CSV table of C-alpha atoms in Angstrom, one decimal:
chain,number,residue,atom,x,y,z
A,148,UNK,CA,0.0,0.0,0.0
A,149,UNK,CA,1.8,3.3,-1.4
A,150,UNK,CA,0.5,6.7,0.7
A,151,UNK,CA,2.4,10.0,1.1
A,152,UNK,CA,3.0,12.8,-1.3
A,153,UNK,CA,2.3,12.1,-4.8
A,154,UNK,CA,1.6,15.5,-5.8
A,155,UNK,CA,2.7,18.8,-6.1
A,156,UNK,CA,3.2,22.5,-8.0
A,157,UNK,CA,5.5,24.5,-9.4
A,158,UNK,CA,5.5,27.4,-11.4
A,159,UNK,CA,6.9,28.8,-14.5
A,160,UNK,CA,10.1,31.6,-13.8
A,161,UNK,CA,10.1,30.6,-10.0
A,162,UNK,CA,13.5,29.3,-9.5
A,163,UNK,CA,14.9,30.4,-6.1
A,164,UNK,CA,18.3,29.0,-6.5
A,165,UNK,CA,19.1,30.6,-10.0
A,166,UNK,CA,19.4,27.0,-11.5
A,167,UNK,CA,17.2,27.6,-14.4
A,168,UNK,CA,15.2,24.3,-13.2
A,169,UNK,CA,11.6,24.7,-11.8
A,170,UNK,CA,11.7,21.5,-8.5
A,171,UNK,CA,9.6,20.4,-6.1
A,172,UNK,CA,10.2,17.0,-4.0
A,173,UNK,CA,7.8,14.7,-1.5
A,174,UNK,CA,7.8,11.6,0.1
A,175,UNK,CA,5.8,8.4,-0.3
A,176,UNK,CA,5.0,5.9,2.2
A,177,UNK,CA,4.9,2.0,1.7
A,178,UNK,CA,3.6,-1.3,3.3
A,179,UNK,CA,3.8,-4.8,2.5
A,180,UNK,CA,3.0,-8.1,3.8
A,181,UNK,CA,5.9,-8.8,3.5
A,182,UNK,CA,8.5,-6.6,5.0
A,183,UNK,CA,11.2,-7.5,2.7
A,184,UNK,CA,9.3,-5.7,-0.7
A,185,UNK,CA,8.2,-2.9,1.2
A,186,UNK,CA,10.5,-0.6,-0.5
A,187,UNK,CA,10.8,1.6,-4.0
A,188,UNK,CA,12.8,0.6,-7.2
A,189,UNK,CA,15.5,3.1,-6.7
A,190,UNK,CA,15.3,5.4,-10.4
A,191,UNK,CA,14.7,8.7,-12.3
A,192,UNK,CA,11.6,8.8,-14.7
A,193,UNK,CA,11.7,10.8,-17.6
A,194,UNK,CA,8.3,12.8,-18.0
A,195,UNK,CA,7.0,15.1,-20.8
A,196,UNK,CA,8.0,18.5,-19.1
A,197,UNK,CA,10.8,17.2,-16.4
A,198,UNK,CA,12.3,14.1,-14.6
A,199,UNK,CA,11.5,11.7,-11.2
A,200,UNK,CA,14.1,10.6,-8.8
A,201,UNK,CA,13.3,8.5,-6.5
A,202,UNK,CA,14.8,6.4,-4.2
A,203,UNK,CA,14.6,3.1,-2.0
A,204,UNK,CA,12.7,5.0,1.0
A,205,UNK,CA,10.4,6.5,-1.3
A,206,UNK,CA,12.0,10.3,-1.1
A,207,UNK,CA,11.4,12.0,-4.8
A,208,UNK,CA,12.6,14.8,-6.0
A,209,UNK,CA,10.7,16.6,-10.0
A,210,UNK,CA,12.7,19.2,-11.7
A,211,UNK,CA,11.8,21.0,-15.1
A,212,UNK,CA,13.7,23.1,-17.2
A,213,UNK,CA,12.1,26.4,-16.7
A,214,UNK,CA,13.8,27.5,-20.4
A,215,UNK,CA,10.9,25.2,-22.6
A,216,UNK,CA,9.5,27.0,-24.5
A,217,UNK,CA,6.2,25.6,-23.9
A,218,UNK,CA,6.6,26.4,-20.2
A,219,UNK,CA,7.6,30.0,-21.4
A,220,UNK,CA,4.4,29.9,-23.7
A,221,UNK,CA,2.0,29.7,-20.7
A,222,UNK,CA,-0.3,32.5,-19.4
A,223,UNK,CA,-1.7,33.1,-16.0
A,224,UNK,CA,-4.1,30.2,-15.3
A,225,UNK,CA,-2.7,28.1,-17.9
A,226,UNK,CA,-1.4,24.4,-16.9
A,227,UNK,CA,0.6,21.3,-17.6
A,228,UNK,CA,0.2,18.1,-16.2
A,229,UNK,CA,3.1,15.6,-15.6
A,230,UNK,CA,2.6,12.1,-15.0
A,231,UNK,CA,5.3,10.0,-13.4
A,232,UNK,CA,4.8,6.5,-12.6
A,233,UNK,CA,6.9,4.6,-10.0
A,234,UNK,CA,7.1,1.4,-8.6
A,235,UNK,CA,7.7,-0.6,-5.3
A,236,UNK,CA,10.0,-3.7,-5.6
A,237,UNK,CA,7.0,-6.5,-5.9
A,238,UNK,CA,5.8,-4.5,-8.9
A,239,UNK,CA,2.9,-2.0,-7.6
A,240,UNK,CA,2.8,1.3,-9.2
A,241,UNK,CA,1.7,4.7,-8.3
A,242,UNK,CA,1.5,7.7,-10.2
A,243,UNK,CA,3.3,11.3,-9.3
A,244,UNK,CA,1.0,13.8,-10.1
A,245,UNK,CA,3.0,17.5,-11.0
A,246,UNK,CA,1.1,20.4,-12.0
A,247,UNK,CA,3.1,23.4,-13.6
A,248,UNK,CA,2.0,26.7,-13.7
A,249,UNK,CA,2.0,29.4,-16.1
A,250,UNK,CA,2.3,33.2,-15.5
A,251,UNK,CA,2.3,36.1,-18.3
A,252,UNK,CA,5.5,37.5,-18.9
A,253,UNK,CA,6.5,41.2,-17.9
A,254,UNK,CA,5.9,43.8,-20.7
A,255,UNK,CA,8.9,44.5,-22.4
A,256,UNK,CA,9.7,45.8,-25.6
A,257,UNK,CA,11.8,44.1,-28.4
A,258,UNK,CA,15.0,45.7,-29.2
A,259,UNK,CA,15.5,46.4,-32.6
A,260,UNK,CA,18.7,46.9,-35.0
A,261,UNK,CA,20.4,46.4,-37.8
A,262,UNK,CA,20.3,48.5,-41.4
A,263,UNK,CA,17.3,51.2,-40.7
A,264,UNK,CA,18.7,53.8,-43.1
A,265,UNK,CA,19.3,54.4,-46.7
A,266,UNK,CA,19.4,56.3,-49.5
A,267,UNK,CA,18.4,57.6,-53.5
A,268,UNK,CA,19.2,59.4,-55.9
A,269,UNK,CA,17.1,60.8,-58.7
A,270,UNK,CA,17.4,59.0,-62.1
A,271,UNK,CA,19.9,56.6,-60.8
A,272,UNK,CA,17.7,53.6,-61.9
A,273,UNK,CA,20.3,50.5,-62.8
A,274,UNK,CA,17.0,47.8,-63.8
A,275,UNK,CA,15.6,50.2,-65.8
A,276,UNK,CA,12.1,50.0,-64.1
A,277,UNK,CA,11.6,53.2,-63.6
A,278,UNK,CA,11.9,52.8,-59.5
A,279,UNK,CA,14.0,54.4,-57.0
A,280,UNK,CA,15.2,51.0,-55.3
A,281,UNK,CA,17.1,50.3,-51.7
A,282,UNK,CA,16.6,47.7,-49.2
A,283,UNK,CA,18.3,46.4,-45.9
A,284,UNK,CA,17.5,44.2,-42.8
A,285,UNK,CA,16.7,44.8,-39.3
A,286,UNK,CA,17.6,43.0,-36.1
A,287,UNK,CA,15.6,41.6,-33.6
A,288,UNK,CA,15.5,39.9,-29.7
A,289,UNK,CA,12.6,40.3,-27.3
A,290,UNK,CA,12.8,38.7,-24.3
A,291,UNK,CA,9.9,36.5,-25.0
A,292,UNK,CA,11.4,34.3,-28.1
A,293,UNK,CA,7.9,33.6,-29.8
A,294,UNK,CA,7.5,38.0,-30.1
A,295,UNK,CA,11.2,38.3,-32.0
A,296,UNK,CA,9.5,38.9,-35.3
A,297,UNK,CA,8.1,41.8,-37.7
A,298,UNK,CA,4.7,42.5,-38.5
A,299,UNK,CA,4.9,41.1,-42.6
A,300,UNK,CA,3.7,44.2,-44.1
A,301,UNK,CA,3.6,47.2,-46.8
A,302,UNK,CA,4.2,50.8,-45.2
A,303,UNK,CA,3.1,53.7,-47.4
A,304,UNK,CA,5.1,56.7,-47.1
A,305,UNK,CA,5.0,60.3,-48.4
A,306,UNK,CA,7.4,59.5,-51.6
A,307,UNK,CA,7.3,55.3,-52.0
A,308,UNK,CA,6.8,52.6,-49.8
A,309,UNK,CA,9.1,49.8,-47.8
A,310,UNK,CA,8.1,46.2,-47.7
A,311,UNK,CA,8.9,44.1,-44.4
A,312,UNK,CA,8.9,40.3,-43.7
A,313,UNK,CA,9.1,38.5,-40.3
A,314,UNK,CA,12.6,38.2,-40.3
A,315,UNK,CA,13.2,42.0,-41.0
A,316,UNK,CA,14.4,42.0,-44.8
A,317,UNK,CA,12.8,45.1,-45.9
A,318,UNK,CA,12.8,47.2,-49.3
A,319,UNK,CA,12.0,50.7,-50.3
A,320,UNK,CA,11.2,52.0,-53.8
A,321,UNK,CA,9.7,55.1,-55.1
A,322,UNK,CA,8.4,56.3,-58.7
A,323,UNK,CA,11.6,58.3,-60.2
A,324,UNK,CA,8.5,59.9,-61.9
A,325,UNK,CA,7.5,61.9,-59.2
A,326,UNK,CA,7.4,65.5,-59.8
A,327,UNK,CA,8.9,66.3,-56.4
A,328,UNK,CA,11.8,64.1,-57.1
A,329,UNK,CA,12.3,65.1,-60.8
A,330,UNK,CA,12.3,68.7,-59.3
A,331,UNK,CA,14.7,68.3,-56.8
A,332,UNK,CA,18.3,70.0,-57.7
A,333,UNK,CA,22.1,68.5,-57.1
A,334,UNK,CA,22.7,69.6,-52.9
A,335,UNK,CA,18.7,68.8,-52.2
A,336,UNK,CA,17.1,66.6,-50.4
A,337,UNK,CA,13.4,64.5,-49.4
A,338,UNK,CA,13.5,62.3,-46.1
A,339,UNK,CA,10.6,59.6,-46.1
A,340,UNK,CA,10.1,57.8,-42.8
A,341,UNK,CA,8.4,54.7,-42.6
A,342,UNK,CA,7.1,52.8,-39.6
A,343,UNK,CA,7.6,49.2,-38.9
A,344,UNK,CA,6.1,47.3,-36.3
A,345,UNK,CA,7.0,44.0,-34.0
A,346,UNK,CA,4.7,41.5,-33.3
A,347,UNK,CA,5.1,43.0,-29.5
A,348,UNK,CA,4.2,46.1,-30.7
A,349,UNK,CA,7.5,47.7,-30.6
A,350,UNK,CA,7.7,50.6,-33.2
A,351,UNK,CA,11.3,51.3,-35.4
A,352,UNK,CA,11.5,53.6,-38.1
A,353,UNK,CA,13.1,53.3,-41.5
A,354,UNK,CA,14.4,56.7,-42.9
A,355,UNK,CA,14.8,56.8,-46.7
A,356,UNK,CA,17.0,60.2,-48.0
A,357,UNK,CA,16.1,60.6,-51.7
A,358,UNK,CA,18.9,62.5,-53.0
A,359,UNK,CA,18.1,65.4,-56.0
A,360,UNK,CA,20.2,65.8,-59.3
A,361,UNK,CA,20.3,68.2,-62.0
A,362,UNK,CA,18.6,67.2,-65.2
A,363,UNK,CA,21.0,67.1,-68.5
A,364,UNK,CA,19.2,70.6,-70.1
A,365,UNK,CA,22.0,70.8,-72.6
A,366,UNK,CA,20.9,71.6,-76.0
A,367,UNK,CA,22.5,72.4,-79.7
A,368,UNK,CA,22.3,73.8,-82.5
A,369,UNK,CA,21.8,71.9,-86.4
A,370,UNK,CA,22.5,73.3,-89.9
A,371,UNK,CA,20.9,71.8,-92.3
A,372,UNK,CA,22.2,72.4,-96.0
A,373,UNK,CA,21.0,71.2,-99.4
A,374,UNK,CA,20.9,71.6,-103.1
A,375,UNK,CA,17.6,72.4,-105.5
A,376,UNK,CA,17.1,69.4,-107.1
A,377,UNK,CA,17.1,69.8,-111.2
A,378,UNK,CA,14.7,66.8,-111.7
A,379,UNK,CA,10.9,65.9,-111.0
A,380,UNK,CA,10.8,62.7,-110.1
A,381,UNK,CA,9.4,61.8,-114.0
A,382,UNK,CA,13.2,62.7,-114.8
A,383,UNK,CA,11.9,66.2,-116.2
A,384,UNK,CA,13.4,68.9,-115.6
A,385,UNK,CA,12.7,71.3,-113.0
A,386,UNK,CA,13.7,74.7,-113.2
A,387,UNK,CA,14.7,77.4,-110.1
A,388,UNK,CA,11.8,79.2,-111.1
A,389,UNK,CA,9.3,75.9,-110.4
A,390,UNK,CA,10.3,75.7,-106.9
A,391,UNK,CA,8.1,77.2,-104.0
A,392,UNK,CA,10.1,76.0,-101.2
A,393,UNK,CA,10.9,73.3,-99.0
A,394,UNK,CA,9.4,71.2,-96.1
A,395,UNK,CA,12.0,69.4,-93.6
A,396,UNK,CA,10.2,66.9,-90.9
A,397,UNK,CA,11.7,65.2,-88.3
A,398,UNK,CA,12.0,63.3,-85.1
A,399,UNK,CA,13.8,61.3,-82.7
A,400,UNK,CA,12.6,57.7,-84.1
A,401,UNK,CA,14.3,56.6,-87.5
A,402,UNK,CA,11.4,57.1,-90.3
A,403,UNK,CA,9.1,59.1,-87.7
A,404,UNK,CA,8.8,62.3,-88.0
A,405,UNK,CA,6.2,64.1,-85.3
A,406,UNK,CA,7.7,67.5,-86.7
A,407,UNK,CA,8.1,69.5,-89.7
A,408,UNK,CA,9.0,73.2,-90.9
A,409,UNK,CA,8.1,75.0,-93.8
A,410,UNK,CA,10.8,76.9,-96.3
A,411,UNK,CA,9.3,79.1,-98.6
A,412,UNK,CA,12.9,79.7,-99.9
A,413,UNK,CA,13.2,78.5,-103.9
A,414,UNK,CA,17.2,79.3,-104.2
A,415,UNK,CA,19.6,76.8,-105.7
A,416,UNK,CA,21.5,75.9,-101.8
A,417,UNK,CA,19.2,76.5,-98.7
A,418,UNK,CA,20.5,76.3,-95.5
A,419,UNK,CA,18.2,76.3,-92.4
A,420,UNK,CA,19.5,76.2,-88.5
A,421,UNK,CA,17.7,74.7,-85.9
A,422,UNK,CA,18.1,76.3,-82.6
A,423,UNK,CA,18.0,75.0,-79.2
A,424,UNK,CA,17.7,71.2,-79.6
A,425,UNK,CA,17.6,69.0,-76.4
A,426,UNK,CA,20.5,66.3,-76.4
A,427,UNK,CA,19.7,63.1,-78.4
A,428,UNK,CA,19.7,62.2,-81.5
A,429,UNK,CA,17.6,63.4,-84.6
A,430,UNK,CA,16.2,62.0,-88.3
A,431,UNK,CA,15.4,64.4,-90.5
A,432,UNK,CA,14.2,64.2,-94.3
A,433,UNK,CA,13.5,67.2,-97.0
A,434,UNK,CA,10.7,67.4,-100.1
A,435,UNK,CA,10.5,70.4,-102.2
A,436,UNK,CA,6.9,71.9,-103.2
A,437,UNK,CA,6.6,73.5,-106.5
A,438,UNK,CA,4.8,76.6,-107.5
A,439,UNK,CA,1.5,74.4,-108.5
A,440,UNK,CA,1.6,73.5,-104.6
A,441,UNK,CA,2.5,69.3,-105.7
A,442,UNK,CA,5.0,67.8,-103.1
A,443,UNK,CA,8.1,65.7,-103.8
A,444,UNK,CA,9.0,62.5,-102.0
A,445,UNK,CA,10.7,62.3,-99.1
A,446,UNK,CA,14.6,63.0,-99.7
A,447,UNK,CA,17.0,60.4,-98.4
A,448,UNK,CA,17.5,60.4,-94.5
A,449,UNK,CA,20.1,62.2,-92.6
A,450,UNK,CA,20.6,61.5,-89.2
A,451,UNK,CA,22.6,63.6,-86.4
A,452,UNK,CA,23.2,63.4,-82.4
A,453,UNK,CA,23.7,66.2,-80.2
């Protein structure tokens, strides 16, 4: 017959000697007919949380490593069970009942570091994508393990927006579009902050410096210069006196041409000068009008960069 103490409590983060194990010990009692089995089977029983020791007099001891995380998971009022089964030496068992209790863990906040800066510059585009592009990663540890993480989220600020994951890889673009980037000079400057959250709650901002640059305004000049053609294109002959003028068009894509300008000039050479021509590079073809208003085909193509 097996009395005493079979049960008993402890709770999670109570640990008085600093050993990082949560224990609690008892002692049970035994009879037996006969006086020679009225002992234990000296051992140590492993549990699901923590571990029996008993001995031959029936003195136990239960300790639990107060680091699990599912101990460190429990709230106020939340409990584990662990069942522990020992045995006297003709074989009768009796079951250790150990309760462990949970308690909610102090408020703290996470700490957060790592790469929480960065910066773009206007028109510095590598992919071509038309996007202002940066990323980094931040840092995490919170006292309560399950909490080090980031809210998985998109953050819209006042000139693009950053992209977090759980683990804290983040990524910032902004439309190089923008008027108030494509404004900004070389020496100026936009700041976007953008707020990321913990799963704690704990706040950490990401500041973004978008950098200005001056636009390439250069422009040029272009001469054009050709000769009166002597020729319809029947192979007859056309005289000075036939020709009204001239018509150049021209654009920036080879054989389109969204411009043209009119020559009512009729001399043998004509030159004309365009002024003030942004960079890039230019495709321009010539007719001639006659006096009766018909116009020639286009001449052959010339093509120029500035």
């Amino acid at each position: 017959i097996i009395t005493g103490i079979d049960n008993g409590s402890i709770t999670e983060d109570i640990d008085p000697d600093g050993n990082n194990l949560l224990e609690i010990g008892g002692k049970l009692e035994i009879t037996d007919s006969n006086p020679g089995e009225a002992a234990f089977i000296a051992e140590t029983i492993i549990g699901n949380y923590g571990s029996l020791t008993i001995n031959t007099t029936g003195n136990w001891s239960y300790a639990a490593n107060n680091s699990q995380a599912v101990i460190q998971n429990l709230a106020t009022g939340v409990t584990l069970t662990d069942n522990l089964v020992v045995s006297s030496v003709d074989g009768t068992i009796h079951t250790v009942v150990i309760t462990i209790n949970g308690v909610d863990e102090p408020s703290s906040a996470a700490i957060i570091t790592g790469i929480d800066n960065g910066s773009i510059t206007e028109d510095i585009d590598p992919d071509g994508n038309n996007l202002l592009e940066i990323g980094g990663k931040l840092e995490i540890t919170d006292s309560n393990p399950d909490e080090a993480a980031f809210i998985a989220e998109t953050v819209i600020g006042n000139y693009g927006s950053l992209t977090i994951n759980t683990t804290g890889n983040w990524g910032y673009a902004a439309d190089n579009s923008q008027a108030v980037i494509q404004n900004l000079l070389s020496g100026e400057t936009l700041t976007d902050s953008l707020t990321v959250y913990s799963i704690d709650g704990t706040s950490h901002s990401v500041t973004i410096v978008i950098y200005g640059a001056n636009e390439n305004n250069s422009s040029a000049d272009i001469t054009l210069t050709w000769t009166a053609p002597a020729e319809r294109e029947d192979n007859s002959a056309l005289s000075l006196s036939a020709i009204a003028g001239y018509k150049i068009y021209y654009g920036t894509t080879q054989g389109q041409y969204s411009d043209s300008v009119t020559i009512n000039d009729g001399t043998a050479v004509v030159n004309y000068t365009f002024t003030g021509l942004p960079a890039g590079t230019y495709y321009f073809v010539v007719t001639t009008t006659d006096t009766e208003g018909r116009e020639s085909q286009y001449s052959p193509e010339a093509v120029t960069t500035l």
